[in-house]
C-alpha cells in the first residue's frame, strides 16, 4: 500500500509542477508580446504578477529573473 501512496503523491507533485511550468510559460509569452508591442506599462504589470508567482512558489526557478533576462536581451 505504501508504494501506491508514494506513486500517487509523486503523480500529484508532477501535476502541480506541470501547472506551474505552464503558468510560467504563459507569463513569459505575455511579457514577450508586451515587449513586441512596446507596452512598458503592461511589462511592469506582468513583472509584478511574476513576483507574486515567485513568492507563492519559492522552490521553482525565479520567473522575475527570467523576465529580467528577457528585458536585458532587448539590444540583442
mmCIF file with all atom_site columns, C-alpha atoms in Angstrom:
data_model
loop_
_atom_site.group_PDB
_atom_site.id
_atom_site.type_symbol
_atom_site.label_atom_id
_atom_site.label_alt_id
_atom_site.label_comp_id
_atom_site.label_asym_id
_atom_site.label_entity_id
_atom_site.label_seq_id
_atom_site.pdbx_PDB_ins_code
_atom_site.Cartn_x
_atom_site.Cartn_y
_atom_site.Cartn_z
_atom_site.occupancy
_atom_site.B_iso_or_equiv
_atom_site.pdbx_formal_charge
_atom_site.auth_seq_id
_atom_site.auth_comp_id
_atom_site.auth_asym_id
_atom_site.auth_atom_id
_atom_site.pdbx_PDB_model_num
ATOM 1  C CA . UNK A 1 1  ? 0.000  0.000  0.000   1.00 0.00 ? 1  UNK A CA 1
ATOM 2  C CA . UNK A 1 2  ? 2.866  2.407  0.708   1.00 0.00 ? 2  UNK A CA 1
ATOM 3  C CA . UNK A 1 3  ? 4.139  2.023  -2.871  1.00 0.00 ? 3  UNK A CA 1
ATOM 4  C CA . UNK A 1 4  ? 0.738  3.042  -4.171  1.00 0.00 ? 4  UNK A CA 1
ATOM 5  C CA . UNK A 1 5  ? 0.654  6.057  -1.835  1.00 0.00 ? 5  UNK A CA 1
ATOM 6  C CA . UNK A 1 6  ? 4.153  7.064  -2.889  1.00 0.00 ? 6  UNK A CA 1
ATOM 7  C CA . UNK A 1 7  ? 3.290  6.793  -6.573  1.00 0.00 ? 7  UNK A CA 1
ATOM 8  C CA . UNK A 1 8  ? 0.084  8.765  -6.049  1.00 0.00 ? 8  UNK A CA 1
ATOM 9  C CA . UNK A 1 9  ? 1.974  11.534 -4.205  1.00 0.00 ? 9  UNK A CA 1
ATOM 10 C CA . UNK A 1 10 ? 4.574  11.680 -6.974  1.00 0.00 ? 10 UNK A CA 1
ATOM 11 C CA . UNK A 1 11 ? 1.817  11.903 -9.589  1.00 0.00 ? 11 UNK A CA 1
ATOM 12 C CA . UNK A 1 12 ? 0.169  14.819 -7.740  1.00 0.00 ? 12 UNK A CA 1
ATOM 13 C CA . UNK A 1 13 ? 3.538  16.567 -7.411  1.00 0.00 ? 13 UNK A CA 1
ATOM 14 C CA . UNK A 1 14 ? 4.180  16.208 -11.146 1.00 0.00 ? 14 UNK A CA 1
ATOM 15 C CA . UNK A 1 15 ? 0.752  17.653 -11.906 1.00 0.00 ? 15 UNK A CA 1
ATOM 16 C CA . UNK A 1 16 ? 1.480  20.705 -9.731  1.00 0.00 ? 16 UNK A CA 1
ATOM 17 C CA . UNK A 1 17 ? 4.900  21.159 -11.351 1.00 0.00 ? 17 UNK A CA 1
ATOM 18 C CA . UNK A 1 18 ? 3.321  20.942 -14.809 1.00 0.00 ? 18 UNK A CA 1
ATOM 19 C CA . UNK A 1 19 ? 0.709  23.535 -13.880 1.00 0.00 ? 19 UNK A CA 1
ATOM 20 C CA . UNK A 1 20 ? 3.323  25.956 -12.530 1.00 0.00 ? 20 UNK A CA 1
ATOM 21 C CA . UNK A 1 21 ? 5.548  25.443 -15.574 1.00 0.00 ? 21 UNK A CA 1
ATOM 22 C CA . UNK A 1 22 ? 2.569  26.117 -17.818 1.00 0.00 ? 22 UNK A CA 1
ATOM 23 C CA . UNK A 1 23 ? 1.790  29.312 -15.889 1.00 0.00 ? 23 UNK A CA 1
ATOM 24 C CA . UNK A 1 24 ? 5.414  30.436 -16.220 1.00 0.00 ? 24 UNK A CA 1
ATOM 25 C CA . UNK A 1 25 ? 5.256  29.869 -19.977 1.00 0.00 ? 25 UNK A CA 1
ATOM 26 C CA . UNK A 1 26 ? 2.035  31.892 -20.249 1.00 0.00 ? 26 UNK A CA 1
ATOM 27 C CA . UNK A 1 27 ? 3.511  34.804 -18.277 1.00 0.00 ? 27 UNK A CA 1
ATOM 28 C CA . UNK A 1 28 ? 6.657  34.764 -20.416 1.00 0.00 ? 28 UNK A CA 1
ATOM 29 C CA . UNK A 1 29 ? 4.538  34.741 -23.590 1.00 0.00 ? 29 UNK A CA 1
ATOM 30 C CA . UNK A 1 30 ? 2.506  37.700 -22.310 1.00 0.00 ? 30 UNK A CA 1
ATOM 31 C CA . UNK A 1 31 ? 5.714  39.556 -21.434 1.00 0.00 ? 31 UNK A CA 1
ATOM 32 C CA . UNK A 1 32 ? 7.208  38.948 -24.873 1.00 0.00 ? 32 UNK A CA 1
ATOM 33 C CA . UNK A 1 33 ? 4.007  40.177 -26.525 1.00 0.00 ? 33 UNK A CA 1
ATOM 34 C CA . UNK A 1 34 ? 4.073  43.338 -24.398 1.00 0.00 ? 34 UNK A CA 1
ATOM 35 C CA . UNK A 1 35 ? 7.722  43.792 -25.322 1.00 0.00 ? 35 UNK A CA 1
ATOM 36 C CA . UNK A 1 36 ? 6.916  43.450 -29.032 1.00 0.00 ? 36 UNK A CA 1
ATOM 37 C CA . UNK A 1 37 ? 4.074  45.946 -28.603 1.00 0.00 ? 37 UNK A CA 1
ATOM 38 C CA . UNK A 1 38 ? 6.476  48.266 -26.734 1.00 0.00 ? 38 UNK A CA 1
ATOM 39 C CA . UNK A 1 39 ? 3.950  48.409 -23.910 1.00 0.00 ? 39 UNK A CA 1
ATOM 40 C CA . UNK A 1 40 ? 6.150  49.267 -20.930 1.00 0.00 ? 40 UNK A CA 1
ATOM 41 C CA . UNK A 1 41 ? 3.187  49.611 -18.561 1.00 0.00 ? 41 UNK A CA 1
ATOM 42 C CA . UNK A 1 42 ? 1.975  46.107 -19.353 1.00 0.00 ? 42 UNK A CA 1
ATOM 43 C CA . UNK A 1 43 ? 5.523  44.771 -18.909 1.00 0.00 ? 43 UNK A CA 1
ATOM 44 C CA . UNK A 1 44 ? 5.596  46.274 -15.395 1.00 0.00 ? 44 UNK A CA 1
ATOM 45 C CA . UNK A 1 45 ? 2.207  44.687 -14.606 1.00 0.00 ? 45 UNK A CA 1
ATOM 46 C CA . UNK A 1 46 ? 3.396  41.296 -15.820 1.00 0.00 ? 46 UNK A CA 1
ATOM 47 C CA . UNK A 1 47 ? 6.611  41.582 -13.791 1.00 0.00 ? 47 UNK A CA 1
ATOM 48 C CA . UNK A 1 48 ? 4.533  42.309 -10.671 1.00 0.00 ? 48 UNK A CA 1
ATOM 49 C CA . UNK A 1 49 ? 2.411  39.233 -11.424 1.00 0.00 ? 49 UNK A CA 1
ATOM 50 C CA . UNK A 1 50 ? 5.619  37.200 -11.817 1.00 0.00 ? 50 UNK A CA 1
ATOM 51 C CA . UNK A 1 51 ? 6.849  38.425 -8.426  1.00 0.00 ? 51 UNK A CA 1
ATOM 52 C CA . UNK A 1 52 ? 3.619  37.161 -6.879  1.00 0.00 ? 52 UNK A CA 1
ATOM 53 C CA . UNK A 1 53 ? 4.054  33.775 -8.536  1.00 0.00 ? 53 UNK A CA 1
ATOM 54 C CA . UNK A 1 54 ? 7.659  33.604 -7.291  1.00 0.00 ? 54 UNK A CA 1
ATOM 55 C CA . UNK A 1 55 ? 6.504  34.395 -3.752  1.00 0.00 ? 55 UNK A CA 1
ATOM 56 C CA . UNK A 1 56 ? 3.801  31.734 -3.910  1.00 0.00 ? 56 UNK A CA 1
ATOM 57 C CA . UNK A 1 57 ? 6.099  29.011 -5.282  1.00 0.00 ? 57 UNK A CA 1
ATOM 58 C CA . UNK A 1 58 ? 9.581  29.757 -3.879  1.00 0.00 ? 58 UNK A CA 1
ATOM 59 C CA . UNK A 1 59 ? 11.022 26.348 -4.787  1.00 0.00 ? 59 UNK A CA 1
ATOM 60 C CA . UNK A 1 60 ? 10.769 26.961 -8.517  1.00 0.00 ? 60 UNK A CA 1
ATOM 61 C CA . UNK A 1 61 ? 13.128 28.926 -10.773 1.00 0.00 ? 61 UNK A CA 1
ATOM 62 C CA . UNK A 1 62 ? 12.552 32.660 -10.461 1.00 0.00 ? 62 UNK A CA 1
ATOM 63 C CA . UNK A 1 63 ? 10.125 33.928 -13.049 1.00 0.00 ? 63 UNK A CA 1
ATOM 64 C CA . UNK A 1 64 ? 11.194 37.519 -12.326 1.00 0.00 ? 64 UNK A CA 1
ATOM 65 C CA . UNK A 1 65 ? 14.813 36.584 -13.094 1.00 0.00 ? 65 UNK A CA 1
ATOM 66 C CA . UNK A 1 66 ? 13.697 35.055 -16.384 1.00 0.00 ? 66 UNK A CA 1
ATOM 67 C CA . UNK A 1 67 ? 11.779 38.210 -17.305 1.00 0.00 ? 67 UNK A CA 1
ATOM 68 C CA . UNK A 1 68 ? 14.761 40.369 -16.317 1.00 0.00 ? 68 UNK A CA 1
ATOM 69 C CA . UNK A 1 69 ? 16.950 38.304 -18.621 1.00 0.00 ? 69 UNK A CA 1
ATOM 70 C CA . UNK A 1 70 ? 14.476 38.874 -21.453 1.00 0.00 ? 70 UNK A CA 1
ATOM 71 C CA . UNK A 1 71 ? 14.413 42.591 -20.727 1.00 0.00 ? 71 UNK A CA 1
ATOM 72 C CA . UNK A 1 72 ? 18.205 42.830 -20.709 1.00 0.00 ? 72 UNK A CA 1
ATOM 73 C CA . UNK A 1 73 ? 18.366 40.990 -24.039 1.00 0.00 ? 73 UNK A CA 1
ATOM 74 C CA . UNK A 1 74 ? 16.493 43.886 -25.609 1.00 0.00 ? 74 UNK A CA 1
ATOM 75 C CA . UNK A 1 75 ? 19.549 45.022 -27.569 1.00 0.00 ? 75 UNK A CA 1
ATOM 76 C CA . UNK A 1 76 ? 20.151 41.514 -28.913 1.00 0.00 ? 76 UNK A CA 1
#
